[in-house]
Coordinates of C-alpha atoms in Angstrom, one line a residue:
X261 CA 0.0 0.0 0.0
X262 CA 1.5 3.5 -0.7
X263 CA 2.1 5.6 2.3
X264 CA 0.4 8.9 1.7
X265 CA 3.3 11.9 1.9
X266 CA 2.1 13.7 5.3
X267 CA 1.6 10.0 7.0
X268 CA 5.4 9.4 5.6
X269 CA 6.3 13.0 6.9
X270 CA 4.9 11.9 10.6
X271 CA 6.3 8.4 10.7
X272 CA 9.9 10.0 9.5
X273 CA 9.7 12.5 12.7
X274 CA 8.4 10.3 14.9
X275 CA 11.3 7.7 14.2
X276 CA 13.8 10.9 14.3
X277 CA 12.2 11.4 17.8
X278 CA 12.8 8.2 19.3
X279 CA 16.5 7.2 18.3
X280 CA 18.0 10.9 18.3
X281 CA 20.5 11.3 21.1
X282 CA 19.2 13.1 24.5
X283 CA 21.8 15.6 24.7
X284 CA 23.1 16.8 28.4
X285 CA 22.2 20.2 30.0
X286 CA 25.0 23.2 29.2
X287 CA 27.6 23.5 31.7
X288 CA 30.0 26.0 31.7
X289 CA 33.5 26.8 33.7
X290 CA 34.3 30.3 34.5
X291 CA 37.6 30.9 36.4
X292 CA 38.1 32.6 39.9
X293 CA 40.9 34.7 41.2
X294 CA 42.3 34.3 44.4
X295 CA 45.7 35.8 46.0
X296 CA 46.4 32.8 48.7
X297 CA 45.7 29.2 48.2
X298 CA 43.2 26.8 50.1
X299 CA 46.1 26.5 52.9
X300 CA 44.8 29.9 54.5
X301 CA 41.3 31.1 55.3
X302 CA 41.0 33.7 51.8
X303 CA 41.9 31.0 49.5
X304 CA 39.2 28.6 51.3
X305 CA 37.1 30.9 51.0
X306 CA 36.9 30.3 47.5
X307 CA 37.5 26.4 47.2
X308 CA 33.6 26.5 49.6
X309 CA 32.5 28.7 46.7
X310 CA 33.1 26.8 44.3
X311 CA 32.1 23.3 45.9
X312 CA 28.4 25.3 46.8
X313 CA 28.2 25.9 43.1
X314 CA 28.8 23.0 42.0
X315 CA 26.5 21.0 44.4
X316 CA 23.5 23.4 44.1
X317 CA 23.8 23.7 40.3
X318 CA 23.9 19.8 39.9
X319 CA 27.7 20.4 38.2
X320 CA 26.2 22.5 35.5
X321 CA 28.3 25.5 37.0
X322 CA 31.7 24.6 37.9
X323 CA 34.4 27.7 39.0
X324 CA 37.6 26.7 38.8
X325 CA 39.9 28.4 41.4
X326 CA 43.4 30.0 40.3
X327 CA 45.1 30.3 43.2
X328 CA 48.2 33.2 44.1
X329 CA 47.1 35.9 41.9
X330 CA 48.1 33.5 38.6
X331 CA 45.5 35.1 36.0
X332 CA 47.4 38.1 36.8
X333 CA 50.9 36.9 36.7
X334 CA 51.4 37.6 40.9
X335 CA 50.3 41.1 40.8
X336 CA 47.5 41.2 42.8
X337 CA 47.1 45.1 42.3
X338 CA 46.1 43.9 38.4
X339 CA 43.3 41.8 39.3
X340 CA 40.1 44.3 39.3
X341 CA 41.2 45.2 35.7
X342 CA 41.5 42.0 34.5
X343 CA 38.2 41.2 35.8
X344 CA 36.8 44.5 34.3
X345 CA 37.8 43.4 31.3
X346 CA 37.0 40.0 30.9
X347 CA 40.3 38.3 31.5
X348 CA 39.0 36.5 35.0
X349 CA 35.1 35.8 35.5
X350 CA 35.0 35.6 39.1
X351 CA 37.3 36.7 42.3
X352 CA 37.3 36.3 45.7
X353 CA 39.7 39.5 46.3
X354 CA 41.1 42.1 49.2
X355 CA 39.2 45.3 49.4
X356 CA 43.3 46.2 49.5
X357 CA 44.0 45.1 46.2
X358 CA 40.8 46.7 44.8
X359 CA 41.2 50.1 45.9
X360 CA 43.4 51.7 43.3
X361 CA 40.9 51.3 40.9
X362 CA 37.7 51.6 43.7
X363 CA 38.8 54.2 45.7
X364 CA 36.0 54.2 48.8
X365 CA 37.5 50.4 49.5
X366 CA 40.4 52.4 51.1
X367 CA 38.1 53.2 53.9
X368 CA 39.0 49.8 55.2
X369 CA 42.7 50.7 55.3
X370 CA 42.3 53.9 57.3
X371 CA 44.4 53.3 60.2
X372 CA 42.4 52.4 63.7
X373 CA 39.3 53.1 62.0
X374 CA 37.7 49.2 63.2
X375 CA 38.6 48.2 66.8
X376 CA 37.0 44.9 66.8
X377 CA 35.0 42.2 64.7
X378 CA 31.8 44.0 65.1
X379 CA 32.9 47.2 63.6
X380 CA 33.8 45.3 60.4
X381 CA 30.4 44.2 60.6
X382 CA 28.7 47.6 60.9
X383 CA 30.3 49.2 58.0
X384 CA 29.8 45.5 55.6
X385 CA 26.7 44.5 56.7
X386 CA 25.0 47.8 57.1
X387 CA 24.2 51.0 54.7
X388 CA 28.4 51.7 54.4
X389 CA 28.7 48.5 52.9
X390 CA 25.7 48.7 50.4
X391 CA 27.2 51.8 48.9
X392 CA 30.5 49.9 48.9
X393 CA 29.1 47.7 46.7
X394 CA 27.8 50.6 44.6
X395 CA 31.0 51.8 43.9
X396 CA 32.1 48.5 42.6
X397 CA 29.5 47.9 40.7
X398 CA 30.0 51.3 39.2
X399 CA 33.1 50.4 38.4
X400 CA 32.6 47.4 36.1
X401 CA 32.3 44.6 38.5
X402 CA 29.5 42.8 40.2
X403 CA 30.2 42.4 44.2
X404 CA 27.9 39.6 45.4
X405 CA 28.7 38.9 49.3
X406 CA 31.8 39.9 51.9
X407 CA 34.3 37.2 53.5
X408 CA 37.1 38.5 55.8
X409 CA 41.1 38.5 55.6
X410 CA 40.7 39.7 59.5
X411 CA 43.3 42.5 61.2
X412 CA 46.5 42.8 59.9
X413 CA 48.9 42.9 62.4
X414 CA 53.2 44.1 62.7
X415 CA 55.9 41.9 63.5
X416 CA 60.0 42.7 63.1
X417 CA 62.7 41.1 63.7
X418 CA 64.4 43.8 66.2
X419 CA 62.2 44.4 69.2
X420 CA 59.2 44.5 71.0
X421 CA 56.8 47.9 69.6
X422 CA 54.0 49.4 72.7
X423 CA 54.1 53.0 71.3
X424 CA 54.8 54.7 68.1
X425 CA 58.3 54.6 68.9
X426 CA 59.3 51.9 68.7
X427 CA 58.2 51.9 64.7
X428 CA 60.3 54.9 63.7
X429 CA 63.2 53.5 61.7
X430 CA 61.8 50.1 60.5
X431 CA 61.5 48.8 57.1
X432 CA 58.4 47.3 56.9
X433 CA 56.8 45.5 54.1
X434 CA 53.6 47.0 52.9
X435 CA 51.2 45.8 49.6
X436 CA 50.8 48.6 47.2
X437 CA 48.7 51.0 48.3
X438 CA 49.4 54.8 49.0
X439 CA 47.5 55.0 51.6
X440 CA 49.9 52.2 54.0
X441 CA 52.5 54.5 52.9
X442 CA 51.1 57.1 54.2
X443 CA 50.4 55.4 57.6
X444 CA 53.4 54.1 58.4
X445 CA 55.5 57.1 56.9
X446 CA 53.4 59.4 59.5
X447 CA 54.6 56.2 62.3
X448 CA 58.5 57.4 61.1
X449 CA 59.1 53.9 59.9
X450 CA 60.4 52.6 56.1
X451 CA 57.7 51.6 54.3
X452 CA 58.4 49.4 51.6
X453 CA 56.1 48.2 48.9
X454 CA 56.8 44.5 47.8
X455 CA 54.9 41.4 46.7
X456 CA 54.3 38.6 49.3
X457 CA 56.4 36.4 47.1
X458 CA 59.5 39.2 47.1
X459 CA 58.6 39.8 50.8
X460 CA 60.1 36.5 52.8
X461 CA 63.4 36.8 50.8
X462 CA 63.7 40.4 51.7
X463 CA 62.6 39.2 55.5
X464 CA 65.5 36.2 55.2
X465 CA 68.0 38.7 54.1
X466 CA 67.4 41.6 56.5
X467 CA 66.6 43.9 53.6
X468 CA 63.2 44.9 55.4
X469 CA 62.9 44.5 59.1
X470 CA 59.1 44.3 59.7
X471 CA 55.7 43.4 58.1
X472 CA 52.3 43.2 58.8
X473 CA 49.3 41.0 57.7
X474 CA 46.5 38.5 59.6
X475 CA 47.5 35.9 62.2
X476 CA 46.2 33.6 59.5
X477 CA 49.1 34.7 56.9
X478 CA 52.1 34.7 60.1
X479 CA 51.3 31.1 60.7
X480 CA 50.5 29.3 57.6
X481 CA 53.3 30.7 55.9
X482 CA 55.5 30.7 59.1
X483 CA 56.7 34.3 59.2
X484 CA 58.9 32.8 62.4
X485 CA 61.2 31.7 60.4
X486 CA 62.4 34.2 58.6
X487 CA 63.3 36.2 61.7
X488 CA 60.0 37.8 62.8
X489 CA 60.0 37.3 66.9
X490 CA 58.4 40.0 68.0
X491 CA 54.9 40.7 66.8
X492 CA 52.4 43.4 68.3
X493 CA 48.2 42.8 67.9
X494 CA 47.8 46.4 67.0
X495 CA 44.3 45.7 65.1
X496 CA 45.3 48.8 63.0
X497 CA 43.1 47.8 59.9
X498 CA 41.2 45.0 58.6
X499 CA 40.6 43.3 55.2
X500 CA 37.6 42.2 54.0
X501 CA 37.5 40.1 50.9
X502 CA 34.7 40.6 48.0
X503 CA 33.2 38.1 46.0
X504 CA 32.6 39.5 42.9
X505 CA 31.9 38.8 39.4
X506 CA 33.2 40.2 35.8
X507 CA 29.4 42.3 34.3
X508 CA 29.3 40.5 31.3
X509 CA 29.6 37.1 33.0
X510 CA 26.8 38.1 35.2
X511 CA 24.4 39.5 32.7
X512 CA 24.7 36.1 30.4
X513 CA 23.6 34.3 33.6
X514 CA 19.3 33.4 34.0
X515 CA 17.9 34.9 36.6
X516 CA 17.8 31.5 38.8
X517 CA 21.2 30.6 38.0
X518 CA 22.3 34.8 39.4
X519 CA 20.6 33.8 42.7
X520 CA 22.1 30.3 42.7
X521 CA 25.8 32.0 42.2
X522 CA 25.4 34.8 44.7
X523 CA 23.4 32.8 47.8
X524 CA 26.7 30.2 47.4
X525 CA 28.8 33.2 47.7
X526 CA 27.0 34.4 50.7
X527 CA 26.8 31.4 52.2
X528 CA 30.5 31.0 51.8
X529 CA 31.2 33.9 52.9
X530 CA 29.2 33.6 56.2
X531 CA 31.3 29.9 56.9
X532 CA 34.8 31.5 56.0
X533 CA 34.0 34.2 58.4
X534 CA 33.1 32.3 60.9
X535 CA 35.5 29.7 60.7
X536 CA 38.4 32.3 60.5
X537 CA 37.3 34.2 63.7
X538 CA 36.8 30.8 65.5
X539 CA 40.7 29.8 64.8
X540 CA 41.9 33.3 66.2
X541 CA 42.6 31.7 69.7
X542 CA 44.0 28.4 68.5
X543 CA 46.3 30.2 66.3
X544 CA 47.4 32.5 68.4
X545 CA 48.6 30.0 71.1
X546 CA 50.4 28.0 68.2
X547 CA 52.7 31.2 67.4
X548 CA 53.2 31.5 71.3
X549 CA 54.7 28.1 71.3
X550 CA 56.8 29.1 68.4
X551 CA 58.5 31.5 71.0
X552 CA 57.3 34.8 68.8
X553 CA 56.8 37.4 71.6
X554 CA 53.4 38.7 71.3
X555 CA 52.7 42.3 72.5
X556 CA 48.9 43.2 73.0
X557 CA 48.5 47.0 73.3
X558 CA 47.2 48.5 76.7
X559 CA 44.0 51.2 76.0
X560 CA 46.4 54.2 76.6
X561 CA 49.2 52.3 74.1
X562 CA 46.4 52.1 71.7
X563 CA 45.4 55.4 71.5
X564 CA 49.0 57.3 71.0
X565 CA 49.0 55.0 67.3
X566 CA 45.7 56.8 66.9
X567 CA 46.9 59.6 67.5
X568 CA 50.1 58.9 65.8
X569 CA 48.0 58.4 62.8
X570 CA 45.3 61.1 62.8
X571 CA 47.1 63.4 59.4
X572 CA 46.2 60.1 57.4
X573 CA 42.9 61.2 58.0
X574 CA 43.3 64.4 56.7
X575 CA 44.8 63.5 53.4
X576 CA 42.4 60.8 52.8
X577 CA 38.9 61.3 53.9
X578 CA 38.5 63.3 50.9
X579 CA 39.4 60.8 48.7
X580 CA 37.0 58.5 50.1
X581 CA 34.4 60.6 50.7
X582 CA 33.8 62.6 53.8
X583 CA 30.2 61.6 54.1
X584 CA 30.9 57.7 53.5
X585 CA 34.0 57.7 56.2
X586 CA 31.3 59.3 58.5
X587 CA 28.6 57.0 58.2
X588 CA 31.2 54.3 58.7
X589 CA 32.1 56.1 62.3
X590 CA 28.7 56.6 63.1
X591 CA 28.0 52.5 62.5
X592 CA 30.9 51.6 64.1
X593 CA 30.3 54.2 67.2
X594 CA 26.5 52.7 67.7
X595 CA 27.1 48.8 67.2

């Protein structure tokens, strides 16, 4: 019997129907910049990230972290750019290494500004942090939740430091940013701008005397041993990191997949932070046992490095923006 053309046409696309392959759901890879690696709190940061993604988006999102500022070839300064510009997707990144290019993120670095952990959290998780994040959106970049680098503190290799001082004369490692210059070249000290990766030789050496940076950083990458015994808990700034995400990235993203990415980053944020404040203690006591000598600051000791420090102020609250550095006091003054 002769099949009639439409029955042929339906039998045809019914067969192509049943034996054409099923073809799996789009995934897609998008890299993620990070300064340190998984063996400190920052770099685990972004490894939780990434294993959130990957779990909540059934492995059809997978970001791939790139650990010691590679994407930029080690200069971490380079990284908002890149991710401006399409070079790196994602970044789990220091409000330091941001600022030259996002100027108000050097309202963390103003010296003595936070005293303790809930000041960080009044300016990040209050009205000063959601015009942070409108400044880096402004700037190209989409900023999607805050993790913590926590208080940078000073160690040298000559002698205990309890007052101002005691800091004159020091060379002392700083990351590039004006504005550490300016704080520690109002203290009388050297300040020396260097990579982390040029800074340990330098310590080895004797070149530089000093540096400063989180418990988390002296420890893991045992700052001991390159002659740092004394070490002071000055609390004088702290670094919150940014998870953030390159515009064009973001905008090819559905509107479930945006909420998928950013509530992992939150979420991950959230553990980091509380994981790294929970290891304070416990790492503190290990660098004790080391035999570093610790100095933590009386009230009255604190205070003359405030003072010590109050032309920085001066100089940069305009560059900042007056009004934004005052709603950050006025957070920080009623937490």
């Amino acid at each position: 019997m002769r099949v009639k053309p439409l029955a042929f046409a339906l039998t045809a696309a019914l067969g192509m129907a049943l034996t054409a392959p099923v073809f799996a759901q789009e995934t897609r890879e998008f890299s993620v910049s990070t300064v340190l690696s998984d063996a400190f709190p920052w770099g685990q940061a972004a490894e939780k990230w990434a294993e959130l993604v990957n779990e909540r988006s059934e492995g059809r999102m997978t970001l791939k972290v790139y650990p010691n500022a590679q994407l930029v070839s080690g200069d971490q300064t380079r990284e908002f750019s890149a991710m401006r510009s399409g070079l790196i997707d994602m970044a789990v990144a220091s409000t330091i290494n941001w600022s030259p290019q996002v100027p108000e993120l050097n309202l963390f670095s103003l010296p003595f500004l936070m005293p303790d952990e809930a000041a960080i959290d009044a300016i990040t998780q209050g009205g000063t942090g959601e015009k942070l994040f409108a400044a880096i959106d402004k700037k190209g970049v989409m900023p999607l939740a805050w993790g913590e680098n926590g208080f940078r503190e000073l160690s040298n290799s000559k002698h205990p430091i309890d007052g101002p001082e005691d800091v004159q004369g020091l060379k002392v490692r700083v990351v590039g940013s004006p504005l550490f210059l300016d704080t520690f070249s109002a203290l009388g000290a050297n300040p020396t701008q260097m990579s982390w990766a040029d800074a340990k030789p330098a310590l080895t050496t004797g070149a530089i005397d000093g540096q400063e940076n989180p418990l988390s950083v002296f420890d893991v990458a045992r700052v001991d041993q390159v002659g740092q015994n004394h070490l002071t808990l000055w609390h004088y700034m702290a670094d919150p990191l940014i998870f953030g995400v390159n515009k064009k990235v973001w905008k090819s993203l559905s509107e479930e997949d945006k909420t998928l990415l950013q509530q992992a980053a939150i979420d991950a944020g959230a553990w980091e932070i509380e994981k790294s404040r929970s290891e304070l203690s416990d790492t503190l006591a290990t660098i004790k046992e080391r035999g570093v000598e610790v100095t933590e600051l009386t009230p009255e000791q604190h205070q003359a490095f405030v003072d010590a420090t109050a032309e920085v102020y001066q100089k940069w609250t305009p560059r900042i923006g007056a009004e934004l550095v005052a709603e950050a006091q006025a957070a920080i003054a009623a937490r």
